[in-house]
Amino acid sequence: MKSKPLVIDGHLDLAMNALEWNRDLRWQVTDIRNNEKGMTDKPDRGNGTVSFTSMRQGNVFLCMATQIARYVKPESKIPGWNSPEQAWAQTQGQLAWYRSMEEEGEMVQIRNIEQLEKHIKLWETATGNLPLGFILSLEGADSIISSKHLETAFNYGLRAIGLSHFGPGIYAGGTDSAEGLSSRGKALLKEIEKSGMILDTTHLCDESFWEVMNLYHGPLWASHNNCRKFVPHRRQFSDEQIRELIAREAVIGVALDAWMLVPDWISGKSTPENREVSLKQVINNIDHICQLSGDSLHAAIGSDLDGAFGTEQCPQEVDTIADLRKIPPLLSEIGFSEEDINSVMSQNWIWFLRKNLGTE
Ligand SMILES: [Zn+2]
């Protein structure tokens, strides 16, 4: 056994970073940062926190890794593709990058229980540069042109899917919108339920969240979601929503994005220092979910650490993703047992996957 507990991150946008940020994640974080000196095209240039090496340092042996591409109507202010077909093509490019990382031995896709058990065993027993496991997840379903595309996606190993991202979507209202599910959204939800995929409820607006709860009976989780109790914005879940997720045996990954940790974050003005953003707020979110469930079986990590932000917008103690290992001692300080800590760091996701990943 490893001396440090294994960690699962419920949400990383690895392929987006590789293809849109042009980051070769095989480089060290410091080299990625140096290479971006002087670049101003993205707010987090030079501040990245994620690379394969830093994931290995932090024992992040498995993650839910996304494909992500949004469709937007021409009049929309949110950036995105002008057609679902372009969005689909973007996700296929991302898939090709994951495949090439598998060929290089850097990553390994986990599609079923057998592969999951094999991967856990490998990390518990072997040492060295081990491949990082990933469950392929689609953040927002706009790129799914038809149910045929959903089937294609399942066949290439897509195992989790969210209906929406930011703004109104083809299938459901996402963050910062107030629309429920479209008729196509309701039909897709049925297809997802039949498919054996896991539904990711993150980024559903309140209207679509409650519609989904009425219509959907399959497995669901929230890959990267914090509590509205601390940041009163609809991107975060209310206690009522968290209770509903717990009742459905969901796991909720707590995110490390500063604007989801302290209220009234102002992009470009607020800093982790002047807003005192720390892992303490991450711990508070984990603890609050545990208080609502009365146990430690539903809270987990879904860091989102490479979700278009870096050190300029995450807890001060986090230099790279390896610093997720600073979470266990903080949980211990507030009375979490070793078993509770393992639940949060990896076992809750493992338990959920054992129950809901099929054999295909
Ligand atoms: Zn997200």
Coordinates of C-alpha atoms and ligand atoms in Angstrom, one line a residue:
M1 CA 0.0 0.0 0.0
K2 CA 1.1 3.6 -0.6
S3 CA 1.8 5.7 2.4
K4 CA -0.4 8.5 1.2
P5 CA -4.1 7.9 0.5
L6 CA -5.1 7.7 -3.2
V7 CA -7.1 10.6 -4.5
I8 CA -9.8 10.8 -7.1
D9 CA -10.6 14.1 -8.8
G10 CA -14.2 14.2 -10.0
H11 CA -13.7 16.9 -12.5
L12 CA -10.8 18.0 -14.8
D13 CA -10.9 19.5 -18.3
L14 CA -7.6 17.9 -19.4
A15 CA -8.3 17.7 -23.1
M16 CA -9.5 21.3 -23.2
N17 CA -6.2 22.4 -21.7
A18 CA -4.3 20.4 -24.2
L19 CA -6.1 21.6 -27.3
E20 CA -7.4 25.1 -26.5
W21 CA -4.7 26.2 -24.1
N22 CA -2.0 24.3 -26.0
R23 CA -0.6 22.7 -22.9
D24 CA 1.3 19.5 -23.2
L25 CA 0.4 18.0 -19.8
R26 CA 3.4 15.7 -19.9
W27 CA 5.5 18.8 -19.1
Q28 CA 6.1 20.0 -15.5
V29 CA 3.7 22.7 -14.3
T30 CA 6.7 25.1 -14.1
D31 CA 7.6 24.5 -17.7
I32 CA 4.0 25.0 -18.8
R33 CA 4.0 28.3 -16.9
N34 CA 7.3 29.5 -18.3
N35 CA 6.2 28.7 -21.8
E36 CA 3.1 31.0 -21.4
K37 CA 5.1 34.1 -20.2
G38 CA 3.7 37.2 -21.9
M39 CA 0.6 35.5 -23.3
T40 CA -2.6 37.3 -22.5
D41 CA -5.2 35.3 -24.5
K42 CA -6.6 33.6 -21.4
P43 CA -7.0 34.9 -17.9
D44 CA -5.0 32.1 -16.3
R45 CA -1.9 32.1 -18.6
G46 CA 1.2 31.3 -16.7
N47 CA -0.8 30.2 -13.7
G48 CA -1.7 26.6 -14.5
T49 CA -1.8 24.0 -11.7
V50 CA -2.3 20.7 -13.5
S51 CA 0.1 18.3 -15.2
F52 CA 0.5 14.6 -15.2
T53 CA 3.6 14.8 -12.9
S54 CA 1.7 16.9 -10.4
M55 CA -1.2 14.5 -10.5
R56 CA 1.1 11.6 -9.8
Q57 CA 2.8 13.6 -7.0
G58 CA -0.6 14.0 -5.4
N59 CA -1.6 10.4 -6.0
V60 CA -4.5 11.6 -8.1
F61 CA -4.6 8.1 -9.8
L62 CA -8.1 8.5 -11.3
C63 CA -10.2 11.5 -12.5
M64 CA -13.3 12.2 -14.4
A65 CA -11.9 13.9 -17.5
T66 CA -14.1 15.9 -19.8
Q67 CA -14.9 16.4 -23.3
I68 CA -16.4 19.9 -23.5
A69 CA -17.8 22.0 -26.4
R70 CA -20.8 24.3 -26.2
Y71 CA -23.2 25.4 -28.9
V72 CA -24.5 28.9 -28.7
K73 CA -27.1 30.9 -30.7
P74 CA -25.5 33.7 -32.8
E75 CA -26.9 36.5 -30.5
S76 CA -25.5 34.9 -27.4
K77 CA -22.8 36.7 -25.4
I78 CA -21.3 33.4 -24.1
P79 CA -18.6 32.0 -26.3
G80 CA -19.3 28.7 -28.1
W81 CA -19.6 27.0 -31.4
N82 CA -22.2 28.1 -34.0
S83 CA -23.5 24.6 -34.6
P84 CA -23.8 21.3 -32.7
E85 CA -21.9 19.7 -35.5
Q86 CA -18.8 21.9 -34.9
A87 CA -19.2 21.2 -31.1
W88 CA -19.3 17.4 -31.8
A89 CA -16.1 17.7 -34.0
Q90 CA -14.4 19.6 -31.1
T91 CA -15.2 16.7 -28.7
Q92 CA -13.9 14.2 -31.2
G93 CA -10.6 16.1 -31.3
Q94 CA -10.5 15.9 -27.5
L95 CA -11.1 12.2 -27.7
A96 CA -8.2 11.8 -30.1
W97 CA -5.9 13.6 -27.6
Y98 CA -7.0 11.2 -24.8
R99 CA -6.3 8.3 -27.2
S100 CA -2.8 9.6 -28.0
M101 CA -2.1 9.9 -24.2
E102 CA -3.2 6.3 -23.8
E103 CA -0.8 5.2 -26.6
E104 CA 2.0 7.1 -24.7
G105 CA 1.2 5.1 -21.5
E106 CA 0.3 8.4 -19.7
M107 CA -3.4 7.7 -19.3
V108 CA -5.7 4.7 -19.3
Q109 CA -9.4 4.9 -19.9
I110 CA -11.7 3.2 -17.3
R111 CA -15.0 2.0 -18.9
N112 CA -16.1 -0.9 -16.7
I113 CA -15.7 -2.5 -13.3
E114 CA -13.0 -4.9 -14.3
Q115 CA -10.8 -2.0 -15.5
L116 CA -11.6 0.0 -12.4
E117 CA -10.5 -2.9 -10.1
K118 CA -7.4 -3.5 -12.1
H119 CA -6.4 0.2 -12.0
I120 CA -7.0 0.4 -8.2
K121 CA -4.8 -2.7 -7.7
L122 CA -2.1 -1.3 -9.9
W123 CA -1.8 2.0 -7.9
E124 CA -2.0 0.1 -4.6
T125 CA 0.8 -2.3 -5.4
A126 CA 3.1 -0.8 -8.1
T127 CA 5.4 2.3 -8.1
G128 CA 6.9 4.4 -10.8
N129 CA 5.3 6.4 -13.6
L130 CA 1.9 4.7 -13.5
P131 CA -0.8 5.6 -16.1
L132 CA -3.4 8.0 -14.8
G133 CA -6.9 6.6 -15.0
F134 CA -9.8 8.5 -16.4
I135 CA -13.5 8.1 -16.7
L136 CA -14.6 10.0 -19.8
S137 CA -17.3 12.6 -19.1
L138 CA -19.1 15.1 -21.3
E139 CA -19.6 18.6 -19.7
G140 CA -22.9 19.8 -21.4
A141 CA -24.6 17.7 -24.0
D142 CA -24.9 20.3 -26.8
S143 CA -22.5 18.4 -28.9
I144 CA -24.7 15.3 -28.9
I145 CA -26.4 15.9 -32.3
S146 CA -28.8 12.9 -32.0
S147 CA -29.4 9.7 -30.0
K148 CA -27.1 8.0 -32.5
H149 CA -24.3 10.2 -31.3
L150 CA -25.0 9.2 -27.7
E151 CA -24.7 5.6 -28.7
T152 CA -21.5 6.3 -30.5
A153 CA -20.2 8.1 -27.4
F154 CA -21.1 5.2 -25.1
N155 CA -19.2 2.9 -27.5
Y156 CA -16.0 4.9 -27.3
G157 CA -16.3 4.9 -23.5
L158 CA -18.3 7.9 -22.4
R159 CA -19.6 7.1 -19.0
A160 CA -20.9 10.4 -17.6
I161 CA -22.8 13.2 -19.2
G162 CA -24.3 16.6 -18.1
L163 CA -27.2 18.1 -19.9
S164 CA -26.1 21.7 -19.8
H165 CA -23.2 24.0 -19.2
F166 CA -23.4 27.8 -19.0
G167 CA -26.5 29.6 -20.4
P168 CA -29.5 28.2 -22.2
G169 CA -28.6 24.9 -24.0
I170 CA -30.3 22.7 -26.6
Y171 CA -31.4 20.2 -24.0
A172 CA -31.6 22.1 -20.7
G173 CA -31.0 25.4 -19.0
G174 CA -27.6 25.7 -17.5
T175 CA -25.8 28.0 -15.1
D176 CA -27.0 31.6 -15.3
S177 CA -30.2 30.6 -17.1
A178 CA -33.7 29.9 -15.8
E179 CA -35.1 27.5 -18.4
G180 CA -36.2 23.9 -17.7
L181 CA -35.7 21.0 -20.1
S182 CA -36.7 21.3 -23.8
S183 CA -38.7 18.4 -25.3
R184 CA -35.4 17.2 -26.8
G185 CA -33.9 17.4 -23.4
K186 CA -36.6 15.2 -21.9
A187 CA -36.1 12.7 -24.8
L188 CA -32.3 12.7 -24.3
L189 CA -32.7 12.1 -20.6
K190 CA -34.7 8.9 -21.3
E191 CA -31.9 7.8 -23.7
I192 CA -29.3 8.5 -21.0
E193 CA -31.2 6.5 -18.5
K194 CA -31.3 3.5 -20.8
S195 CA -27.7 3.9 -21.9
G196 CA -26.0 2.9 -18.6
M197 CA -24.3 6.3 -18.4
I198 CA -24.1 8.4 -15.2
L199 CA -26.0 11.7 -15.3
D200 CA -23.9 14.7 -14.0
T201 CA -26.3 17.2 -12.4
T202 CA -23.6 20.0 -12.2
H203 CA -24.5 23.1 -14.2
L204 CA -28.2 22.5 -14.2
C205 CA -30.1 25.6 -13.3
D206 CA -32.7 25.2 -10.5
E207 CA -35.6 24.8 -13.0
S208 CA -33.9 22.0 -14.9
F209 CA -32.5 20.4 -11.8
W210 CA -35.9 19.8 -10.3
E211 CA -37.4 18.7 -13.6
V212 CA -34.6 16.2 -13.9
M213 CA -35.3 14.9 -10.4
N214 CA -38.9 14.3 -11.4
L215 CA -38.1 12.6 -14.7
Y216 CA -34.9 10.7 -14.2
H217 CA -34.4 7.4 -12.3
G218 CA -30.9 6.4 -13.2
P219 CA -27.6 7.0 -11.4
L220 CA -26.5 10.6 -10.9
W221 CA -23.7 12.6 -9.3
A222 CA -22.6 16.2 -9.2
S223 CA -19.0 16.2 -10.4
H224 CA -18.0 19.7 -9.3
N225 CA -20.5 21.6 -7.1
N226 CA -20.3 23.7 -3.9
C227 CA -22.9 24.8 -1.4
R228 CA -25.1 27.8 -1.8
K229 CA -25.0 28.3 2.0
F230 CA -21.5 29.8 1.6
V231 CA -21.8 31.5 -1.9
P232 CA -25.4 32.6 -2.6
H233 CA -25.4 32.0 -6.4
R234 CA -27.4 29.5 -8.3
R235 CA -24.2 27.8 -9.6
Q236 CA -24.1 26.3 -6.1
F237 CA -26.6 23.9 -4.7
S238 CA -29.1 24.8 -2.0
D239 CA -29.5 22.6 1.0
E240 CA -32.7 21.2 -0.4
Q241 CA -30.9 20.2 -3.6
I242 CA -28.1 18.6 -1.7
R243 CA -30.5 16.7 0.4
E244 CA -32.3 15.4 -2.7
L245 CA -28.9 14.3 -4.2
I246 CA -28.0 12.5 -1.0
A247 CA -31.4 10.8 -1.0
R248 CA -30.5 9.5 -4.5
E249 CA -27.2 8.1 -3.3
A250 CA -25.2 10.7 -5.3
V251 CA -21.7 11.8 -4.7
I252 CA -20.9 15.5 -4.8
G253 CA -17.4 16.7 -5.7
V254 CA -16.4 20.0 -4.0
A255 CA -14.6 22.4 -6.4
L256 CA -11.6 24.6 -5.7
D257 CA -12.6 27.6 -7.9
A258 CA -12.3 30.7 -5.7
W259 CA -15.5 32.3 -7.0
M260 CA -17.4 29.2 -5.7
L261 CA -15.7 29.4 -2.3
V262 CA -16.1 33.0 -1.2
P263 CA -19.1 35.3 -2.0
D264 CA -19.0 38.3 -4.4
W265 CA -15.7 37.3 -6.2
I266 CA -14.9 39.9 -8.8
S267 CA -12.9 38.6 -11.7
G268 CA -9.8 40.6 -12.3
K269 CA -10.0 42.4 -8.9
S270 CA -10.4 39.8 -6.3
T271 CA -7.3 37.7 -5.5
P272 CA -6.9 34.6 -3.3
E273 CA -4.9 36.9 -0.9
N274 CA -7.2 39.9 -0.6
R275 CA -10.2 37.6 -0.3
E276 CA -8.4 35.1 2.0
V277 CA -9.4 32.1 -0.1
S278 CA -8.0 29.0 1.4
L279 CA -8.6 25.2 1.7
K280 CA -10.6 26.1 4.8
Q281 CA -13.5 27.0 2.6
V282 CA -13.1 23.7 0.7
I283 CA -13.2 21.9 4.1
N284 CA -16.4 23.9 5.1
N285 CA -18.1 22.8 1.9
I286 CA -17.1 19.1 2.5
D287 CA -18.2 19.3 6.1
H288 CA -21.6 21.0 5.2
I289 CA -22.5 18.1 2.8
C290 CA -21.5 15.6 5.5
Q291 CA -23.6 17.5 8.1
L292 CA -26.6 17.3 5.7
S293 CA -26.2 13.6 5.1
G294 CA -25.2 12.7 8.7
D295 CA -22.2 10.7 7.4
S296 CA -19.1 11.1 5.2
L297 CA -20.4 9.0 2.3
H298 CA -21.5 11.7 -0.2
A299 CA -18.9 14.4 -0.2
A300 CA -15.8 14.1 -2.4
I301 CA -13.4 16.2 -4.5
G302 CA -14.2 17.6 -8.0
S303 CA -11.5 20.2 -8.1
D304 CA -12.0 21.8 -11.6
L305 CA -8.5 23.1 -11.1
D306 CA -7.8 23.3 -14.8
G307 CA -11.3 24.8 -15.6
A308 CA -10.0 28.1 -17.2
F309 CA -8.4 29.4 -14.0
G310 CA -5.2 28.8 -12.2
T311 CA -3.4 30.1 -9.1
E312 CA -5.0 33.6 -9.6
Q313 CA -8.3 32.0 -8.6
C314 CA -7.8 29.1 -6.3
P315 CA -7.0 28.6 -2.6
Q316 CA -3.7 30.2 -1.5
E317 CA -2.2 26.9 -0.4
V318 CA -2.6 25.3 -3.8
D319 CA 0.4 25.7 -6.1
T320 CA -0.4 22.5 -8.1
I321 CA -3.0 19.8 -8.0
A322 CA -0.5 17.8 -5.9
D323 CA -1.6 20.1 -3.0
L324 CA -4.9 18.2 -2.8
R325 CA -2.9 16.2 -0.3
K326 CA -3.1 19.1 2.1
I327 CA -6.9 18.4 2.5
P328 CA -6.6 15.2 4.7
P329 CA -4.8 16.9 7.6
L330 CA -7.3 19.7 7.6
L331 CA -10.2 17.2 7.7
S332 CA -8.4 15.5 10.5
E333 CA -8.3 18.8 12.4
I334 CA -12.1 19.1 12.4
G335 CA -12.5 15.5 13.7
F336 CA -12.7 13.4 10.5
S337 CA -11.5 9.9 11.2
E338 CA -9.0 8.2 8.8
E339 CA -11.9 6.2 7.3
D340 CA -14.0 9.4 6.8
I341 CA -11.0 11.1 5.1
N342 CA -10.5 8.1 2.7
S343 CA -14.2 8.3 1.9
V344 CA -13.9 11.9 0.8
M345 CA -10.6 11.6 -1.0
S346 CA -11.5 8.5 -3.1
Q347 CA -13.7 5.8 -1.6
N348 CA -17.0 7.6 -2.2
W349 CA -16.3 7.9 -5.9
I350 CA -15.0 4.3 -6.0
W351 CA -18.1 3.0 -4.2
F352 CA -20.3 4.9 -6.6
L353 CA -18.4 3.6 -9.7
R354 CA -18.5 0.0 -8.4
K355 CA -22.2 0.3 -8.1
N356 CA -22.9 2.0 -11.4
L357 CA -20.2 1.3 -13.9
G358 CA -21.3 -1.7 -16.0
T359 CA -19.3 -4.5 -17.4
E360 CA -19.1 -3.2 -21.0
Ligands
ZN1 ZN -17.9 23.2 -15.0

